[in-house]
Protein backbone atom coordinates (compact mmCIF):
# COMPACT_ATOMS: atom_id res chain seq x y z
CA MET A 1 0.01 0.02 -0.01
CA SER A 2 1.18 3.47 -0.77
CA GLU A 3 2.00 6.11 1.85
CA HIS A 4 -0.99 8.07 0.69
CA ASP A 5 -3.38 5.20 1.48
CA SER A 6 -2.60 5.10 5.18
CA ASP A 7 -1.39 8.61 6.00
CA GLN A 8 -4.35 10.47 4.62
CA LYS A 9 -3.50 14.18 4.50
CA LEU A 10 -5.71 16.97 5.66
CA PRO A 11 -5.96 20.42 4.11
CA THR A 12 -4.45 22.97 6.47
CA MET A 13 -7.42 25.40 6.30
CA ASN A 14 -10.56 25.46 8.35
CA ARG A 15 -9.80 22.78 11.01
CA PRO A 16 -12.37 23.23 13.77
CA GLY A 17 -11.85 21.52 17.17
CA GLU A 18 -13.46 18.17 17.74
CA LEU A 19 -16.55 17.58 19.73
CA GLU A 20 -17.74 21.12 19.35
CA SER A 21 -21.46 21.62 19.77
CA GLU A 22 -23.72 22.68 16.93
CA GLU A 23 -23.66 26.22 18.25
CA LYS A 24 -19.89 26.34 18.39
CA ALA A 25 -19.47 24.80 14.98
CA GLU A 26 -21.94 27.24 13.46
CA PRO A 27 -22.25 30.10 15.97
CA HIS A 28 -24.31 32.17 13.62
CA ALA A 29 -26.56 29.42 12.32
CA PRO A 30 -30.04 30.72 11.62
CA GLU A 31 -33.08 29.47 13.50
CA PHE A 32 -34.35 27.75 10.32
CA ASP A 33 -31.19 25.60 10.15
CA ARG A 34 -31.55 24.50 13.74
CA LYS A 35 -35.15 23.51 13.12
CA LEU A 36 -34.10 21.66 9.96
CA GLU A 37 -31.39 19.83 11.84
CA ARG A 38 -33.90 18.77 14.52
CA LYS A 39 -36.09 17.39 11.74
CA VAL A 40 -33.14 15.46 10.37
CA LEU A 41 -32.29 13.98 13.76
CA TRP A 42 -35.93 13.11 14.35
CA LYS A 43 -36.12 11.20 11.10
CA LEU A 44 -32.84 9.39 11.78
CA ASP A 45 -33.99 8.52 15.29
CA THR A 46 -37.43 7.28 14.20
CA ARG A 47 -36.52 5.52 10.91
CA ILE A 48 -33.13 3.92 11.69
CA LEU A 49 -32.84 3.43 15.46
CA PRO A 50 -36.01 1.35 15.81
CA LEU A 51 -34.80 -1.00 13.09
CA LEU A 52 -31.40 -1.42 14.74
CA ALA A 53 -32.99 -1.90 18.14
CA LEU A 54 -35.26 -4.58 16.73
CA LEU A 55 -32.34 -6.35 15.02
CA PHE A 56 -30.35 -6.25 18.22
CA LEU A 57 -33.37 -7.40 20.21
CA CYS A 58 -33.62 -10.41 17.90
CA SER A 59 -29.96 -11.21 18.28
CA PHE A 60 -30.23 -11.35 22.04
CA PHE A 61 -33.41 -13.40 21.85
CA ASP A 62 -31.83 -16.03 19.72
CA ARG A 63 -28.51 -15.95 21.65
CA THR A 64 -29.94 -16.28 25.17
CA ASN A 65 -33.14 -18.29 24.61
CA VAL A 66 -31.05 -21.36 25.20
CA GLY A 67 -31.15 -20.43 28.87
CA ASN A 68 -34.95 -20.32 28.79
CA ALA A 69 -35.09 -23.57 26.83
CA ARG A 70 -32.90 -25.22 29.42
CA LEU A 71 -35.59 -24.72 32.04
CA TYR A 72 -38.06 -26.68 29.87
CA GLY A 73 -36.04 -29.86 29.32
CA LEU A 74 -33.53 -29.12 26.52
CA GLU A 75 -30.70 -31.10 28.10
CA LYS A 76 -32.85 -34.11 28.98
CA ASP A 77 -34.52 -34.35 25.55
CA ILE A 78 -31.28 -34.32 23.47
CA GLY A 79 -29.32 -36.29 26.06
CA ILE A 80 -26.53 -33.86 26.94
CA THR A 81 -24.77 -33.22 30.26
CA ASP A 82 -24.24 -29.93 32.02
CA HIS A 83 -20.70 -29.72 30.68
CA GLN A 84 -21.82 -30.46 27.11
CA TYR A 85 -24.41 -27.70 27.41
CA ASP A 86 -21.70 -25.25 28.47
CA THR A 87 -19.48 -26.43 25.57
CA GLY A 88 -22.26 -25.64 23.14
CA LEU A 89 -22.50 -22.10 24.51
CA ALA A 90 -18.74 -21.68 24.25
CA VAL A 91 -18.69 -22.79 20.59
CA PHE A 92 -21.16 -20.01 19.84
CA TYR A 93 -18.75 -17.37 21.25
CA ALA A 94 -15.78 -18.88 19.37
CA THR A 95 -17.40 -18.44 15.98
CA TYR A 96 -19.06 -15.17 17.02
CA ILE A 97 -15.60 -13.67 17.82
CA PHE A 98 -14.07 -15.10 14.64
CA SER A 99 -16.59 -13.32 12.37
CA GLU A 100 -16.49 -9.80 13.89
CA ILE A 101 -13.43 -8.21 12.26
CA PRO A 102 -13.91 -9.71 8.74
CA SER A 103 -17.55 -8.66 8.83
CA ASN A 104 -16.69 -5.04 9.62
CA LEU A 105 -14.03 -4.88 6.96
CA ILE A 106 -16.44 -5.96 4.20
CA LEU A 107 -19.39 -3.87 5.51
CA LYS A 108 -18.53 -0.89 3.32
CA LYS A 109 -18.19 -3.00 0.17
CA VAL A 110 -21.42 -4.99 0.65
CA THR A 111 -23.24 -1.96 2.15
CA PRO A 112 -25.06 -1.87 5.51
CA SER A 113 -28.52 -2.04 3.99
CA VAL A 114 -27.69 -5.44 2.56
CA TRP A 115 -25.26 -6.99 5.04
CA LEU A 116 -27.02 -6.29 8.35
CA PRO A 117 -30.49 -7.54 7.30
CA CYS A 118 -28.94 -10.61 5.67
CA LEU A 119 -27.18 -11.49 8.91
CA ALA A 120 -30.48 -11.30 10.76
CA PHE A 121 -32.35 -13.36 8.21
CA PHE A 122 -29.80 -16.17 8.20
CA TRP A 123 -29.33 -16.34 11.96
CA GLY A 124 -33.17 -16.51 12.29
CA ILE A 125 -33.22 -19.56 10.02
CA VAL A 126 -30.44 -21.13 12.10
CA ALA A 127 -32.27 -20.34 15.35
CA MET A 128 -35.40 -22.00 13.96
CA SER A 129 -33.31 -25.07 13.18
CA THR A 130 -32.41 -25.37 16.81
CA GLY A 131 -35.93 -26.39 17.49
CA PHE A 132 -35.44 -29.61 15.51
CA ILE A 133 -32.10 -30.83 16.90
CA LYS A 134 -31.91 -34.29 18.34
CA THR A 135 -28.31 -34.89 19.41
CA TYR A 136 -25.31 -33.20 21.00
CA SER A 137 -23.59 -32.84 17.58
CA HIS A 138 -26.64 -31.08 16.22
CA PHE A 139 -26.55 -28.71 19.23
CA ILE A 140 -22.86 -27.88 18.62
CA ALA A 141 -23.37 -27.35 14.87
CA VAL A 142 -26.28 -24.92 15.15
CA ARG A 143 -24.64 -22.92 17.92
CA ALA A 144 -21.48 -22.59 15.82
CA ILE A 145 -23.37 -21.39 12.71
CA LEU A 146 -25.49 -19.06 14.87
CA GLY A 147 -22.27 -17.40 16.16
CA LEU A 148 -20.98 -16.90 12.64
CA CYS A 149 -24.19 -15.19 11.61
CA GLU A 150 -24.67 -12.99 14.66
CA GLY A 151 -21.03 -11.90 15.15
CA GLY A 152 -21.05 -9.13 12.58
CA LEU A 153 -24.20 -7.39 13.78
CA LEU A 154 -23.07 -5.28 16.75
CA PRO A 155 -19.72 -4.08 15.38
CA GLY A 156 -21.50 -3.35 12.06
CA MET A 157 -24.16 -1.31 13.81
CA ILE A 158 -21.64 0.72 15.80
CA LEU A 159 -19.67 1.49 12.57
CA TYR A 160 -22.92 2.30 10.78
CA LEU A 161 -24.14 4.73 13.49
CA SER A 162 -20.76 6.48 13.58
CA GLY A 163 -21.25 7.39 9.96
CA ILE A 164 -24.68 8.99 10.38
CA TYR A 165 -24.40 10.73 13.76
CA THR A 166 -21.87 13.15 15.18
CA ARG A 167 -19.48 12.09 17.90
CA ALA A 168 -21.44 13.95 20.61
CA GLU A 169 -24.67 12.19 19.59
CA LEU A 170 -23.44 8.60 19.57
CA ALA A 171 -23.74 7.29 23.12
CA ILE A 172 -27.44 8.01 23.59
CA ARG A 173 -28.21 6.34 20.26
CA ILE A 174 -26.17 3.31 21.25
CA GLY A 175 -27.99 3.35 24.54
CA ILE A 176 -31.39 3.39 22.81
CA PHE A 177 -30.73 0.32 20.69
CA TYR A 178 -28.70 -1.44 23.37
CA THR A 179 -31.59 -1.17 25.84
CA SER A 180 -33.29 -3.63 23.54
CA ALA A 181 -30.77 -6.13 24.95
CA SER A 182 -32.10 -5.58 28.50
CA LEU A 183 -35.65 -5.51 27.14
CA SER A 184 -34.94 -8.90 25.51
CA GLY A 185 -34.18 -10.26 28.95
CA ALA A 186 -37.53 -9.02 30.13
CA PHE A 187 -39.60 -10.03 27.14
CA SER A 188 -37.86 -13.31 26.42
CA GLY A 189 -38.80 -14.48 29.92
CA LEU A 190 -42.41 -13.42 29.45
CA LEU A 191 -42.65 -14.80 25.89
CA ALA A 192 -40.89 -18.06 26.79
CA ARG A 193 -43.43 -18.47 29.62
CA ALA A 194 -46.25 -17.97 27.10
CA ILE A 195 -44.75 -20.15 24.43
CA SER A 196 -44.18 -22.98 26.90
CA ASN A 197 -47.94 -23.48 26.82
CA LEU A 198 -47.54 -24.78 23.28
CA GLY A 199 -45.67 -27.78 24.60
CA GLY A 200 -46.99 -30.95 22.93
CA ARG A 201 -48.49 -29.15 19.94
CA GLY A 202 -47.33 -30.75 16.76
CA GLY A 203 -45.44 -33.31 18.78
CA LEU A 204 -42.88 -30.69 19.81
CA ALA A 205 -41.75 -29.93 23.37
CA SER A 206 -42.02 -26.41 24.85
CA TRP A 207 -38.30 -25.66 24.38
CA ARG A 208 -38.52 -26.47 20.69
CA TRP A 209 -41.34 -24.01 20.18
CA ILE A 210 -39.27 -21.31 21.87
CA PHE A 211 -36.50 -21.65 19.30
CA ILE A 212 -38.83 -22.01 16.34
CA LEU A 213 -41.04 -18.97 17.03
CA PHE A 214 -38.22 -16.66 18.08
CA GLY A 215 -36.14 -17.69 15.09
CA LEU A 216 -39.08 -17.09 12.72
CA PHE A 217 -39.50 -13.62 14.19
CA SER A 218 -35.79 -12.83 13.59
CA ALA A 219 -35.91 -14.00 9.99
CA THR A 220 -38.99 -11.89 9.34
CA VAL A 221 -37.38 -8.81 10.86
CA GLY A 222 -34.24 -9.35 8.78
CA PHE A 223 -36.19 -9.65 5.57
CA THR A 224 -38.24 -6.50 6.35
CA SER A 225 -35.15 -4.48 7.28
CA PHE A 226 -33.64 -5.13 3.87
CA TRP A 227 -36.29 -2.83 2.32
CA LEU A 228 -36.16 -0.14 5.03
CA LEU A 229 -32.55 0.39 6.16
CA PRO A 230 -30.59 3.04 4.18
CA ASN A 231 -26.84 2.91 3.58
CA GLY A 232 -26.31 6.42 4.93
CA VAL A 233 -27.70 9.91 5.14
CA ALA A 234 -26.78 10.71 1.53
CA THR A 235 -28.99 7.91 0.20
CA ALA A 236 -31.81 7.83 2.76
CA ARG A 237 -35.06 7.93 0.79
CA PHE A 238 -37.07 9.28 3.75
CA PHE A 239 -35.26 12.65 3.54
CA LYS A 240 -36.54 15.61 1.55
CA PRO A 241 -33.84 17.22 -0.61
CA GLU A 242 -33.16 20.03 1.86
CA GLU A 243 -33.07 17.53 4.76
CA ARG A 244 -30.62 15.31 2.95
CA GLU A 245 -28.36 18.27 2.26
CA CYS A 246 -28.53 19.31 5.92
CA ALA A 247 -27.79 15.72 7.10
CA VAL A 248 -24.66 15.59 4.91
CA ARG A 249 -23.54 19.16 5.76
CA ARG A 250 -23.78 18.74 9.51
CA LEU A 251 -21.46 15.75 9.40
CA ARG A 252 -18.97 17.61 7.23
CA ALA A 253 -19.15 20.76 9.32
CA GLN A 254 -18.49 19.04 12.63
CA HIS A 255 -16.19 16.21 11.60
CA ALA A 256 -14.72 16.41 8.10
CA SER A 257 -11.76 18.70 8.68
CA SER A 258 -10.48 17.03 11.87
CA SER A 259 -11.64 13.42 11.61
CA GLY A 260 -11.39 12.75 7.87
CA ARG A 261 -15.02 11.93 7.52
CA GLU A 262 -15.34 13.69 4.20
CA HIS A 263 -12.52 11.52 2.90
CA GLU A 264 -13.95 8.29 4.27
CA GLY A 265 -16.47 8.00 1.43
CA VAL A 266 -13.65 7.43 -1.05
CA GLU A 267 -11.12 5.91 1.37
CA ARG A 268 -9.44 2.80 -0.03
CA PHE A 269 -8.69 -0.24 2.05
CA SER A 270 -5.22 -0.26 3.59
CA TRP A 271 -3.63 -2.86 5.88
CA SER A 272 -1.66 -0.08 7.57
CA GLU A 273 -5.01 1.38 8.74
CA VAL A 274 -5.96 -2.01 10.10
CA ALA A 275 -2.63 -2.16 11.91
CA ARG A 276 -3.23 1.32 13.40
CA GLY A 277 -6.42 -0.05 14.88
CA VAL A 278 -4.88 -3.27 16.18
CA PHE A 279 -1.79 -1.65 17.76
CA ASN A 280 -3.70 1.02 19.62
CA TRP A 281 -3.47 1.34 23.38
CA GLN A 282 -7.07 2.53 23.62
CA THR A 283 -8.32 -0.56 21.84
CA TRP A 284 -6.78 -2.97 24.30
CA LEU A 285 -7.52 -0.96 27.46
CA SER A 286 -11.21 -0.42 26.63
CA ALA A 287 -11.64 -3.93 25.17
CA SER A 288 -10.14 -5.59 28.26
CA ALA A 289 -12.47 -3.55 30.51
CA TYR A 290 -15.38 -4.47 28.25
CA PHE A 291 -14.34 -8.11 28.57
CA GLY A 292 -15.12 -7.95 32.27
CA ILE A 293 -18.41 -6.27 31.65
CA LEU A 294 -19.54 -8.83 29.08
CA SER A 295 -18.38 -11.72 31.33
CA GLY A 296 -20.97 -10.49 33.80
CA LEU A 297 -23.59 -9.44 31.25
CA TYR A 298 -23.58 -12.74 29.35
CA SER A 299 -23.57 -14.88 32.45
CA PHE A 300 -26.32 -12.69 33.88
CA GLY A 301 -28.47 -13.13 30.73
CA LEU A 302 -27.87 -16.85 30.32
CA PHE A 303 -28.31 -17.86 33.96
CA LEU A 304 -30.60 -15.33 35.66
CA PRO A 305 -33.65 -17.64 35.32
CA THR A 306 -31.59 -20.50 36.78
CA ILE A 307 -30.36 -18.27 39.59
CA ILE A 308 -33.91 -17.15 40.53
CA ASN A 309 -35.14 -20.71 40.16
CA GLY A 310 -32.45 -21.67 42.64
CA LEU A 311 -33.85 -19.19 45.11
CA GLY A 312 -36.93 -21.38 45.42
CA TYR A 313 -39.09 -20.28 42.50
CA THR A 314 -40.57 -22.62 39.89
CA ALA A 315 -39.44 -22.39 36.27
CA ASN A 316 -42.46 -20.28 35.30
CA GLU A 317 -42.07 -18.02 38.33
CA ALA A 318 -38.37 -17.59 37.53
CA GLN A 319 -39.24 -16.37 34.03
CA LEU A 320 -41.60 -13.71 35.44
CA TRP A 321 -39.31 -12.53 38.25
CA SER A 322 -36.39 -12.13 35.87
CA VAL A 323 -38.24 -9.38 34.01
CA ILE A 324 -38.02 -6.69 36.70
CA PRO A 325 -34.17 -6.26 36.92
CA TYR A 326 -34.00 -5.91 33.12
CA ALA A 327 -36.70 -3.23 33.14
CA VAL A 328 -34.81 -1.21 35.74
CA ALA A 329 -31.60 -1.65 33.76
CA THR A 330 -33.28 -0.28 30.65
CA VAL A 331 -34.11 3.06 32.36
CA ALA A 332 -30.63 3.32 33.89
CA THR A 333 -28.94 2.65 30.55
CA LEU A 334 -30.81 5.42 28.80
CA CYS A 335 -30.05 7.90 31.59
CA THR A 336 -26.36 6.99 31.63
CA ALA A 337 -26.12 7.28 27.82
CA TYR A 338 -27.79 10.70 27.94
CA LEU A 339 -25.34 11.94 30.59
CA SER A 340 -22.44 10.56 28.57
CA ASP A 341 -23.45 12.60 25.52
CA HIS A 342 -24.47 15.68 27.54
CA PHE A 343 -21.09 15.99 29.33
CA ARG A 344 -19.23 14.48 26.32
CA VAL A 345 -17.33 11.90 28.33
CA ARG A 346 -17.24 8.12 28.18
CA GLY A 347 -14.72 6.59 30.55
CA ILE A 348 -15.54 9.01 33.35
CA ILE A 349 -19.21 7.84 33.24
CA MET A 350 -18.05 4.22 33.43
CA LEU A 351 -15.97 4.97 36.50
CA CYS A 352 -19.28 5.83 38.16
CA SER A 353 -21.46 3.09 36.72
CA LEU A 354 -19.21 0.06 37.18
CA PRO A 355 -19.09 0.33 41.01
CA ILE A 356 -22.87 -0.27 41.08
CA ALA A 357 -22.40 -3.72 39.55
CA ILE A 358 -19.30 -4.34 41.68
CA ILE A 359 -21.33 -3.77 44.86
CA GLY A 360 -24.08 -6.07 43.60
CA TYR A 361 -21.70 -8.93 42.89
CA ALA A 362 -19.80 -8.46 46.14
CA VAL A 363 -22.98 -8.76 48.19
CA ILE A 364 -24.72 -11.57 46.24
CA ALA A 365 -21.56 -13.74 46.37
CA ASN A 366 -21.57 -13.66 50.18
CA SER A 367 -25.23 -13.37 51.12
CA HIS A 368 -27.50 -16.34 51.99
CA SER A 369 -30.73 -14.31 52.04
CA ASN A 370 -32.97 -14.93 49.05
CA SER A 371 -34.47 -11.49 49.20
CA VAL A 372 -31.04 -9.83 49.37
CA LYS A 373 -29.83 -11.95 46.42
CA TYR A 374 -32.73 -10.90 44.28
CA GLY A 375 -32.24 -7.29 45.27
CA MET A 376 -28.63 -7.40 44.18
CA THR A 377 -29.64 -8.52 40.69
CA PHE A 378 -31.00 -5.01 40.24
CA LEU A 379 -27.57 -3.50 41.00
CA MET A 380 -25.81 -6.08 38.82
CA ALA A 381 -28.08 -5.43 35.78
CA THR A 382 -28.02 -1.64 36.22
CA GLY A 383 -24.19 -1.42 36.54
CA LEU A 384 -23.50 -3.81 33.69
CA TYR A 385 -25.94 -2.51 31.09
CA SER A 386 -25.42 1.18 31.77
CA SER A 387 -21.66 0.79 31.21
CA VAL A 388 -22.11 -0.50 27.70
CA PRO A 389 -23.12 2.59 25.66
CA PRO A 390 -20.11 4.63 26.88
CA VAL A 391 -17.60 1.88 26.24
CA LEU A 392 -19.04 1.09 22.78
CA GLY A 393 -19.00 4.75 21.74
CA TRP A 394 -15.57 5.50 23.22
CA LEU A 395 -13.38 3.89 20.61
CA SER A 396 -15.55 4.94 17.74
CA ASN A 397 -15.32 8.54 19.00
CA ASN A 398 -11.54 8.39 19.20
CA SER A 399 -10.83 6.60 15.93
CA ALA A 400 -10.73 8.43 12.60
CA GLY A 401 -10.46 6.87 9.18
CA HIS A 402 -13.10 4.32 8.16
CA TYR A 403 -10.92 1.21 8.23
CA LYS A 404 -9.19 2.08 11.47
CA ARG A 405 -12.58 2.68 13.10
CA ALA A 406 -13.91 -0.53 11.54
CA THR A 407 -10.98 -2.40 13.04
CA THR A 408 -11.05 -0.91 16.48
CA SER A 409 -14.86 -1.36 16.85
CA ALA A 410 -14.70 -4.99 15.76
CA LEU A 411 -11.51 -5.87 17.68
CA GLN A 412 -12.89 -4.36 20.84
CA LEU A 413 -15.93 -6.55 20.57
CA ALA A 414 -13.94 -9.64 19.56
CA ILE A 415 -11.79 -9.31 22.68
CA ALA A 416 -14.69 -8.49 24.92
CA ASN A 417 -16.93 -11.28 23.59
CA ALA A 418 -14.31 -13.73 24.74
CA GLY A 419 -16.01 -13.07 28.03
CA GLY A 420 -18.61 -15.46 26.75
CA PHE A 421 -16.15 -18.28 27.41
CA VAL A 422 -15.93 -17.21 31.02
CA ALA A 423 -19.69 -16.76 31.29
CA VAL A 424 -20.70 -20.25 30.15
CA PHE A 425 -18.48 -22.18 32.57
CA ILE A 426 -18.66 -20.26 35.83
CA TYR A 427 -22.28 -20.98 36.75
CA PRO A 428 -22.66 -24.79 36.74
CA LYS A 429 -25.82 -26.17 38.35
CA ALA A 430 -23.67 -27.91 41.00
CA GLN A 431 -22.69 -24.54 42.49
CA GLY A 432 -26.24 -23.29 42.81
CA PRO A 433 -28.01 -21.56 44.36
CA GLN A 434 -25.08 -19.68 45.99
CA TYR A 435 -22.81 -19.50 42.93
CA HIS A 436 -20.09 -18.01 45.11
CA LYS A 437 -17.24 -18.90 42.73
CA GLY A 438 -18.98 -17.54 39.63
CA HIS A 439 -19.98 -14.25 41.30
CA THR A 440 -16.47 -13.81 42.70
CA ILE A 441 -14.87 -14.32 39.29
CA VAL A 442 -17.11 -11.68 37.71
CA LEU A 443 -16.47 -9.35 40.67
CA SER A 444 -12.73 -9.64 40.14
CA LEU A 445 -13.08 -8.96 36.39
CA LEU A 446 -15.26 -5.90 36.97
CA THR A 447 -12.85 -4.52 39.54
CA ALA A 448 -9.96 -4.95 37.13
CA GLY A 449 -12.05 -3.37 34.41
CA TRP A 450 -12.61 -0.25 36.53
CA PHE A 451 -8.81 0.23 36.78
CA LEU A 452 -8.38 -0.37 33.05
CA VAL A 453 -10.99 2.33 32.32
CA LEU A 454 -9.14 4.69 34.62
CA GLY A 455 -5.91 3.88 32.77
CA ASN A 456 -7.54 4.69 29.42
CA VAL A 457 -8.96 7.97 30.72
CA LEU A 458 -5.50 9.01 31.85
CA TYR A 459 -3.96 7.91 28.50
CA CYS A 460 -6.51 9.98 26.54
CA TRP A 461 -5.89 12.94 28.81
CA LYS A 462 -2.13 12.68 28.21
CA VAL A 463 -2.54 12.52 24.43
CA ASN A 464 -4.74 15.63 24.50
CA ARG A 465 -2.20 17.41 26.66
CA ASP A 466 0.64 16.43 24.24
CA LYS A 467 -1.44 17.68 21.29
CA ALA A 468 -2.00 21.02 23.07
CA SER A 469 1.72 21.37 23.75
CA GLY A 470 2.69 20.83 20.10
CA LYS A 471 4.04 17.27 20.25
CA TYR A 472 1.65 16.19 17.49
CA ASP A 473 2.23 19.14 15.19
CA LYS A 474 4.07 16.92 12.71
CA TYR A 475 0.70 15.31 11.99
CA ALA A 476 -1.02 18.62 11.25
CA ASP A 477 -1.72 17.61 7.61
CA TYR A 478 -2.97 14.13 8.47
CA LYS A 479 -6.62 13.33 7.87
CA ASP A 480 -7.11 11.05 10.87
CA ASP A 481 -7.04 10.99 14.68
CA ARG A 482 -3.34 11.88 14.84
CA ASN A 483 -4.17 15.40 13.75
CA PRO A 484 -3.50 17.84 16.69
CA ASN A 485 -7.01 19.30 16.29
CA PHE A 486 -8.59 15.91 16.95
CA LYS A 487 -9.23 15.81 20.65
CA LEU A 488 -9.78 12.46 22.32
CA VAL A 489 -12.93 11.92 24.36
CA LEU A 490 -12.18 11.03 27.97
């Protein structure tokens, strides 16, 4: 690759500072323009975010429904042991991780409006197939294929959103669609409870109907999204001409000169840009912290019904009682994401949200009171879910150049999703209902994650200080995040 491919140069004129508000970027913008911009944001928020939220909701349904199916006899019917069940879950995460970076690198070529809906359609078909498995080998095979299909969704959505919203608008939008993950925990329990009543219909057990109906829903959503999801603001059919011009102009005005966004539309693939994403301190610090968060989040989602069941509730009661912590986490996630955008910080917000989950795990690991344990699930869900929008938006905010941002977003998730391997093995039935070892492991990972977030905040602060002191002046003509006018978000 040529030097020009990786070290994209920036014109030396008109380089505004990063993360400036609309008023700062255009201090004399007329009232009409502000009204027009609000119309643009409203259309983006109502036409795109609901689709992404629904896609993500489906991915969590089909990923975690195995926990609900377990309560209705999955293991017994296909003749697998507790360890074999855990192995099947681990296989999902192995293929899920494997697919994330390649998926993000080809997203631009295939286009988001094609790639993301196709992923949803195919994983829906695979999820439906799970309802017809009969052996352990079948279980392993469908979980592996499901991971391959689902792996590209979240990194693709983060990359997609970073191309249609400004840096200061990203966290709340991530929070909006990510709350669908916590809602999936609520609704999947309720829906699984309802679907279980179909047990015996068509000669199929309750757990088989859970997979079939949820998978059918995902495939339908994927097919529908293909016709509704635009590739970007420049091609969105729901915009009027003046709205489309405003949508493009606002991105250029706030980002083009310092983040290279204007260049990204014609940017060519370069391995050196991939390398810049891989060998980036921020990637590894934030990804390692996110690893701890997902270790808790995935184990929480997979085993909460089992945990509540172990507290003395029946399978049906466990499904219903698992709804409330997710509902509370939904509200907390949206509030945290709003504050993250309002104050334009990411890591600092996480330094406040992670201790909530840490307290929850510390208490539940050592308490023998059923009521206290259930109460701690509220803190666990709130701290875990509310930390996700800031950490997902952080790297995207601080990475400029399409292929570097594609790499950092996908690599962060690939590293973090390795937490799935931890999650599936640390809550065996034999340790219930106390699960002291599992809770203690997650507690340790979250505590380590807090210090990693602190380290990344300090690293970003140092880079900003060095840019202000002139140490990055040699990159003044670069069209990426090395430019001294590109300020990192803390």
